[in-house]
Amino acid sequence: MHMKKGEATKEHLIACAGRLFWQNGYAATGLSEILKEAHLTKGSFYFYFKSKEDLAVAVVGYYHRVVYEWLAGFAADADWETFVTHFTGAMLDGARKGEHYGCPIAVVGMELAFSHKAIAGVYMEAMEEMEGLFGQVLVASGLPPGQAAPLAGRLFAIYEGNLLLYRMSKDVSYIEKLKEQLLATYWEYQQRKDRI
């Protein structure tokens, strides 16, 4: 399936903005910086988007591909331990190369939460979808859906918390802690469940 030139240009613009928002934050990224990165003119920007806010909504789709589909690739036919081991391993590789900036959906979503409530809602939906993916892996690991959903909420909070600490500190040990805590919380839950 070939994209038309206009569609490819729009996708390129969204991807450039997405990377810059993720790396530097939404407010700190000016339109001129996005256009320079994308090698586009202001006129071509306004052909595709009415405003930077419109672009921020479109960027969620880019993050969906970067994060959700990336995680979903590790989740396919995997149990919880395999899933966690593989995606945290890949994150560690990226972090050690200086190419990982935390969770882009959380990074940009948090920044927009109060100033752009409507956009923040779109980011929150993306976060909920990721939490749902955690739940799917737990169900695939043998947990009933009624138990998988609340546990997925706890595990997702551990995931986002450690990635936030990693972003703030640039200390890759938070990604190692992320792996340890995701596995330990799951094992503790399994042991408790066996005793019930």
PDB file of C-alpha atoms in Angstrom:
ATOM      1  CA  MET A   1       0.000   0.000   0.000  1.00  0.00           C
ATOM      2  CA  HIS A   2       1.642   3.211  -1.176  1.00  0.00           C
ATOM      3  CA  MET A   3       0.980   6.508   0.529  1.00  0.00           C
ATOM      4  CA  LYS A   4       0.298   9.510  -1.646  1.00  0.00           C
ATOM      5  CA  LYS A   5       2.990  12.197  -1.456  1.00  0.00           C
ATOM      6  CA  GLY A   6       0.746  14.486   0.622  1.00  0.00           C
ATOM      7  CA  GLU A   7      -0.039  11.712   3.118  1.00  0.00           C
ATOM      8  CA  ALA A   8       3.651  10.801   3.411  1.00  0.00           C
ATOM      9  CA  THR A   9       4.542  14.468   4.048  1.00  0.00           C
ATOM     10  CA  LYS A  10       1.850  14.722   6.741  1.00  0.00           C
ATOM     11  CA  GLU A  11       3.060  11.491   8.411  1.00  0.00           C
ATOM     12  CA  HIS A  12       6.639  12.780   8.317  1.00  0.00           C
ATOM     13  CA  LEU A  13       5.550  16.057   9.930  1.00  0.00           C
ATOM     14  CA  ILE A  14       3.654  14.188  12.684  1.00  0.00           C
ATOM     15  CA  ALA A  15       6.617  11.872  13.352  1.00  0.00           C
ATOM     16  CA  CYS A  16       9.064  14.802  13.599  1.00  0.00           C
ATOM     17  CA  ALA A  17       6.753  16.660  15.995  1.00  0.00           C
ATOM     18  CA  GLY A  18       6.214  13.477  18.005  1.00  0.00           C
ATOM     19  CA  ARG A  19       9.935  12.915  18.482  1.00  0.00           C
ATOM     20  CA  LEU A  20      10.531  16.553  19.492  1.00  0.00           C
ATOM     21  CA  PHE A  21       7.556  16.667  21.912  1.00  0.00           C
ATOM     22  CA  TRP A  22       8.791  13.419  23.468  1.00  0.00           C
ATOM     23  CA  GLN A  23      12.377  14.569  23.786  1.00  0.00           C
ATOM     24  CA  ASN A  24      11.912  18.231  24.763  1.00  0.00           C
ATOM     25  CA  GLY A  25       8.271  18.620  25.799  1.00  0.00           C
ATOM     26  CA  TYR A  26       5.287  20.174  24.046  1.00  0.00           C
ATOM     27  CA  ALA A  27       5.656  23.768  25.256  1.00  0.00           C
ATOM     28  CA  ALA A  28       9.417  23.830  24.688  1.00  0.00           C
ATOM     29  CA  THR A  29       9.017  22.718  21.070  1.00  0.00           C
ATOM     30  CA  GLY A  30       8.253  25.610  18.743  1.00  0.00           C
ATOM     31  CA  LEU A  31       6.595  25.326  15.371  1.00  0.00           C
ATOM     32  CA  SER A  32       9.741  26.639  13.677  1.00  0.00           C
ATOM     33  CA  GLU A  33      11.776  23.817  15.252  1.00  0.00           C
ATOM     34  CA  ILE A  34       9.278  21.202  13.996  1.00  0.00           C
ATOM     35  CA  LEU A  35       9.337  22.695  10.489  1.00  0.00           C
ATOM     36  CA  LYS A  36      13.138  22.776  10.463  1.00  0.00           C
ATOM     37  CA  GLU A  37      13.305  19.119  11.553  1.00  0.00           C
ATOM     38  CA  ALA A  38      10.708  18.133   8.934  1.00  0.00           C
ATOM     39  CA  HIS A  39      12.238  20.369   6.197  1.00  0.00           C
ATOM     40  CA  LEU A  40       8.867  21.998   5.576  1.00  0.00           C
ATOM     41  CA  THR A  41       7.548  25.546   5.238  1.00  0.00           C
ATOM     42  CA  LYS A  42       4.950  27.244   7.437  1.00  0.00           C
ATOM     43  CA  GLY A  43       2.565  27.212   4.478  1.00  0.00           C
ATOM     44  CA  SER A  44       2.803  23.445   4.129  1.00  0.00           C
ATOM     45  CA  PHE A  45       2.214  23.059   7.889  1.00  0.00           C
ATOM     46  CA  TYR A  46      -1.040  25.028   7.692  1.00  0.00           C
ATOM     47  CA  PHE A  47      -2.095  22.961   4.691  1.00  0.00           C
ATOM     48  CA  TYR A  48      -2.254  19.940   7.037  1.00  0.00           C
ATOM     49  CA  PHE A  49      -3.036  21.459  10.464  1.00  0.00           C
ATOM     50  CA  LYS A  50      -4.882  24.501  11.792  1.00  0.00           C
ATOM     51  CA  SER A  51      -2.630  24.758  14.856  1.00  0.00           C
ATOM     52  CA  LYS A  52       0.045  23.164  16.990  1.00  0.00           C
ATOM     53  CA  GLU A  53      -2.812  21.812  19.168  1.00  0.00           C
ATOM     54  CA  ASP A  54      -4.270  19.960  16.145  1.00  0.00           C
ATOM     55  CA  LEU A  55      -0.843  18.528  15.511  1.00  0.00           C
ATOM     56  CA  ALA A  56      -0.652  17.351  19.160  1.00  0.00           C
ATOM     57  CA  VAL A  57      -3.876  15.364  18.647  1.00  0.00           C
ATOM     58  CA  ALA A  58      -2.419  13.720  15.524  1.00  0.00           C
ATOM     59  CA  VAL A  59       0.800  12.917  17.398  1.00  0.00           C
ATOM     60  CA  VAL A  60      -1.140  10.466  19.607  1.00  0.00           C
ATOM     61  CA  GLY A  61      -1.446   8.242  16.534  1.00  0.00           C
ATOM     62  CA  TYR A  62       2.311   8.358  16.096  1.00  0.00           C
ATOM     63  CA  TYR A  63       2.833   7.438  19.777  1.00  0.00           C
ATOM     64  CA  HIS A  64       0.314   4.624  19.340  1.00  0.00           C
ATOM     65  CA  ARG A  65       2.577   3.128  16.703  1.00  0.00           C
ATOM     66  CA  VAL A  66       5.791   3.865  18.594  1.00  0.00           C
ATOM     67  CA  VAL A  67       4.623   2.572  21.978  1.00  0.00           C
ATOM     68  CA  TYR A  68       1.414   0.557  21.793  1.00  0.00           C
ATOM     69  CA  GLU A  69       2.252  -1.409  18.647  1.00  0.00           C
ATOM     70  CA  TRP A  70       5.836  -1.849  19.867  1.00  0.00           C
ATOM     71  CA  LEU A  71       4.588  -3.290  23.180  1.00  0.00           C
ATOM     72  CA  ALA A  72       1.898  -5.318  21.399  1.00  0.00           C
ATOM     73  CA  GLY A  73       4.665  -6.970  19.359  1.00  0.00           C
ATOM     74  CA  PHE A  74       6.239  -8.225  22.599  1.00  0.00           C
ATOM     75  CA  ALA A  75       2.810  -9.200  23.975  1.00  0.00           C
ATOM     76  CA  ALA A  76       1.880 -11.463  21.061  1.00  0.00           C
ATOM     77  CA  ASP A  77       1.710 -15.074  22.320  1.00  0.00           C
ATOM     78  CA  ALA A  78       3.787 -14.159  25.406  1.00  0.00           C
ATOM     79  CA  ASP A  79       3.187 -14.840  29.067  1.00  0.00           C
ATOM     80  CA  TRP A  80       3.771 -12.025  31.583  1.00  0.00           C
ATOM     81  CA  GLU A  81       7.402 -12.912  32.391  1.00  0.00           C
ATOM     82  CA  THR A  82       8.418 -13.215  28.734  1.00  0.00           C
ATOM     83  CA  PHE A  83       6.613  -9.988  27.824  1.00  0.00           C
ATOM     84  CA  VAL A  84       8.259  -7.978  30.617  1.00  0.00           C
ATOM     85  CA  THR A  85      11.727  -9.465  30.076  1.00  0.00           C
ATOM     86  CA  HIS A  86      11.678  -8.686  26.360  1.00  0.00           C
ATOM     87  CA  PHE A  87      10.265  -5.157  26.388  1.00  0.00           C
ATOM     88  CA  THR A  88      12.396  -3.983  29.333  1.00  0.00           C
ATOM     89  CA  GLY A  89      15.461  -5.461  27.617  1.00  0.00           C
ATOM     90  CA  ALA A  90      14.695  -3.429  24.497  1.00  0.00           C
ATOM     91  CA  MET A  91      14.073  -0.300  26.617  1.00  0.00           C
ATOM     92  CA  LEU A  92      17.412  -0.775  28.373  1.00  0.00           C
ATOM     93  CA  ASP A  93      19.205  -0.995  25.030  1.00  0.00           C
ATOM     94  CA  GLY A  94      17.575   2.276  23.941  1.00  0.00           C
ATOM     95  CA  ALA A  95      18.283   3.989  27.275  1.00  0.00           C
ATOM     96  CA  ARG A  96      21.956   3.015  27.208  1.00  0.00           C
ATOM     97  CA  LYS A  97      22.234   4.581  23.736  1.00  0.00           C
ATOM     98  CA  GLY A  98      20.493   7.742  24.975  1.00  0.00           C
ATOM     99  CA  GLU A  99      17.505   7.066  22.692  1.00  0.00           C
ATOM    100  CA  HIS A 100      14.775   6.557  25.298  1.00  0.00           C
ATOM    101  CA  TYR A 101      12.968   9.458  26.949  1.00  0.00           C
ATOM    102  CA  GLY A 102      10.350   7.708  29.086  1.00  0.00           C
ATOM    103  CA  CYS A 103       6.760   7.061  27.984  1.00  0.00           C
ATOM    104  CA  PRO A 104       5.892   9.624  25.293  1.00  0.00           C
ATOM    105  CA  ILE A 105       2.145   9.364  25.906  1.00  0.00           C
ATOM    106  CA  ALA A 106       2.616  10.184  29.594  1.00  0.00           C
ATOM    107  CA  VAL A 107       5.272  12.848  28.974  1.00  0.00           C
ATOM    108  CA  VAL A 108       3.147  14.870  26.549  1.00  0.00           C
ATOM    109  CA  GLY A 109      -0.200  13.959  28.136  1.00  0.00           C
ATOM    110  CA  MET A 110       0.886  15.243  31.560  1.00  0.00           C
ATOM    111  CA  GLU A 111       2.075  18.498  30.083  1.00  0.00           C
ATOM    112  CA  LEU A 112      -1.243  19.068  28.290  1.00  0.00           C
ATOM    113  CA  ALA A 113      -3.483  17.871  31.151  1.00  0.00           C
ATOM    114  CA  PHE A 114      -4.490  21.281  32.515  1.00  0.00           C
ATOM    115  CA  SER A 115      -3.745  23.631  29.643  1.00  0.00           C
ATOM    116  CA  HIS A 116      -5.400  21.564  26.879  1.00  0.00           C
ATOM    117  CA  LYS A 117      -8.007  19.364  28.569  1.00  0.00           C
ATOM    118  CA  ALA A 118      -9.575  18.078  25.328  1.00  0.00           C
ATOM    119  CA  ILE A 119      -6.216  16.933  23.956  1.00  0.00           C
ATOM    120  CA  ALA A 120      -5.263  15.431  27.326  1.00  0.00           C
ATOM    121  CA  GLY A 121      -8.377  13.225  27.076  1.00  0.00           C
ATOM    122  CA  VAL A 122      -7.072  11.731  23.821  1.00  0.00           C
ATOM    123  CA  TYR A 123      -3.742  10.980  25.544  1.00  0.00           C
ATOM    124  CA  MET A 124      -5.552   9.429  28.527  1.00  0.00           C
ATOM    125  CA  GLU A 125      -7.459   7.094  26.195  1.00  0.00           C
ATOM    126  CA  ALA A 126      -4.120   5.966  24.749  1.00  0.00           C
ATOM    127  CA  MET A 127      -2.827   5.269  28.283  1.00  0.00           C
ATOM    128  CA  GLU A 128      -5.940   3.223  29.086  1.00  0.00           C
ATOM    129  CA  GLU A 129      -5.393   1.205  25.933  1.00  0.00           C
ATOM    130  CA  MET A 130      -1.847   0.369  27.070  1.00  0.00           C
ATOM    131  CA  GLU A 131      -3.148  -0.678  30.489  1.00  0.00           C
ATOM    132  CA  GLY A 132      -5.642  -2.891  28.623  1.00  0.00           C
ATOM    133  CA  LEU A 133      -2.738  -4.513  26.774  1.00  0.00           C
ATOM    134  CA  PHE A 134      -1.178  -5.401  30.143  1.00  0.00           C
ATOM    135  CA  GLY A 135      -4.515  -6.975  31.073  1.00  0.00           C
ATOM    136  CA  GLN A 136      -4.557  -9.020  27.858  1.00  0.00           C
ATOM    137  CA  VAL A 137      -1.111 -10.452  28.627  1.00  0.00           C
ATOM    138  CA  LEU A 138      -2.253 -11.332  32.166  1.00  0.00           C
ATOM    139  CA  VAL A 139      -5.310 -13.142  30.756  1.00  0.00           C
ATOM    140  CA  ALA A 140      -3.005 -14.964  28.307  1.00  0.00           C
ATOM    141  CA  SER A 141      -0.922 -15.924  31.373  1.00  0.00           C
ATOM    142  CA  GLY A 142      -3.940 -17.660  32.912  1.00  0.00           C
ATOM    143  CA  LEU A 143      -5.628 -14.971  35.035  1.00  0.00           C
ATOM    144  CA  PRO A 144      -9.411 -14.574  34.820  1.00  0.00           C
ATOM    145  CA  PRO A 145     -10.348 -11.186  33.279  1.00  0.00           C
ATOM    146  CA  GLY A 146     -11.924  -9.997  36.559  1.00  0.00           C
ATOM    147  CA  GLN A 147      -8.578 -10.452  38.318  1.00  0.00           C
ATOM    148  CA  ALA A 148      -6.413  -9.364  35.387  1.00  0.00           C
ATOM    149  CA  ALA A 149      -7.937  -5.861  35.097  1.00  0.00           C
ATOM    150  CA  PRO A 150      -7.179  -4.609  38.658  1.00  0.00           C
ATOM    151  CA  LEU A 151      -3.719  -6.197  38.610  1.00  0.00           C
ATOM    152  CA  ALA A 152      -3.042  -4.580  35.199  1.00  0.00           C
ATOM    153  CA  GLY A 153      -3.858  -1.215  36.804  1.00  0.00           C
ATOM    154  CA  ARG A 154      -1.261  -1.767  39.539  1.00  0.00           C
ATOM    155  CA  LEU A 155       1.365  -3.017  37.097  1.00  0.00           C
ATOM    156  CA  PHE A 156       0.757  -0.144  34.697  1.00  0.00           C
ATOM    157  CA  ALA A 157       1.228   2.357  37.555  1.00  0.00           C
ATOM    158  CA  ILE A 158       4.600   0.690  38.301  1.00  0.00           C
ATOM    159  CA  TYR A 159       5.487   0.941  34.591  1.00  0.00           C
ATOM    160  CA  GLU A 160       4.647   4.642  34.299  1.00  0.00           C
ATOM    161  CA  GLY A 161       6.154   5.549  37.687  1.00  0.00           C
ATOM    162  CA  ASN A 162       9.535   4.046  36.881  1.00  0.00           C
ATOM    163  CA  LEU A 163       9.589   5.565  33.392  1.00  0.00           C
ATOM    164  CA  LEU A 164       8.838   8.981  34.912  1.00  0.00           C
ATOM    165  CA  LEU A 165      11.696   8.547  37.403  1.00  0.00           C
ATOM    166  CA  TYR A 166      13.962   7.423  34.558  1.00  0.00           C
ATOM    167  CA  ARG A 167      13.067  10.498  32.478  1.00  0.00           C
ATOM    168  CA  MET A 168      13.754  12.850  35.383  1.00  0.00           C
ATOM    169  CA  SER A 169      17.011  11.214  36.503  1.00  0.00           C
ATOM    170  CA  LYS A 170      18.346   9.769  33.203  1.00  0.00           C
ATOM    171  CA  ASP A 171      19.335   6.805  35.430  1.00  0.00           C
ATOM    172  CA  VAL A 172      18.859   3.516  33.554  1.00  0.00           C
ATOM    173  CA  SER A 173      18.614   1.631  36.850  1.00  0.00           C
ATOM    174  CA  TYR A 174      14.936   2.718  36.937  1.00  0.00           C
ATOM    175  CA  ILE A 175      14.324   0.547  33.877  1.00  0.00           C
ATOM    176  CA  GLU A 176      15.994  -2.366  35.693  1.00  0.00           C
ATOM    177  CA  LYS A 177      13.752  -1.615  38.719  1.00  0.00           C
ATOM    178  CA  LEU A 178      10.776  -1.507  36.366  1.00  0.00           C
ATOM    179  CA  LYS A 179      11.489  -5.076  35.283  1.00  0.00           C
ATOM    180  CA  GLU A 180      12.099  -6.325  38.856  1.00  0.00           C
ATOM    181  CA  GLN A 181       8.938  -4.681  40.227  1.00  0.00           C
ATOM    182  CA  LEU A 182       6.689  -5.820  37.371  1.00  0.00           C
ATOM    183  CA  LEU A 183       7.842  -9.408  37.843  1.00  0.00           C
ATOM    184  CA  ALA A 184       7.849  -9.352  41.680  1.00  0.00           C
ATOM    185  CA  THR A 185       4.338  -7.857  41.889  1.00  0.00           C
ATOM    186  CA  TYR A 186       3.041 -10.503  39.486  1.00  0.00           C
ATOM    187  CA  TRP A 187       4.727 -13.351  41.398  1.00  0.00           C
ATOM    188  CA  GLU A 188       3.438 -12.028  44.748  1.00  0.00           C
ATOM    189  CA  TYR A 189      -0.061 -11.912  43.297  1.00  0.00           C
ATOM    190  CA  GLN A 190       0.235 -15.489  41.991  1.00  0.00           C
ATOM    191  CA  GLN A 191       1.405 -16.765  45.407  1.00  0.00           C
ATOM    192  CA  ARG A 192      -1.442 -14.995  47.216  1.00  0.00           C
ATOM    193  CA  LYS A 193      -3.942 -16.322  44.688  1.00  0.00           C
ATOM    194  CA  ASP A 194      -2.697 -19.877  45.296  1.00  0.00           C
ATOM    195  CA  ARG A 195      -3.313 -19.484  49.044  1.00  0.00           C
ATOM    196  CA  ILE A 196      -6.844 -18.113  48.675  1.00  0.00           C
TER     197      ILE A 196
END
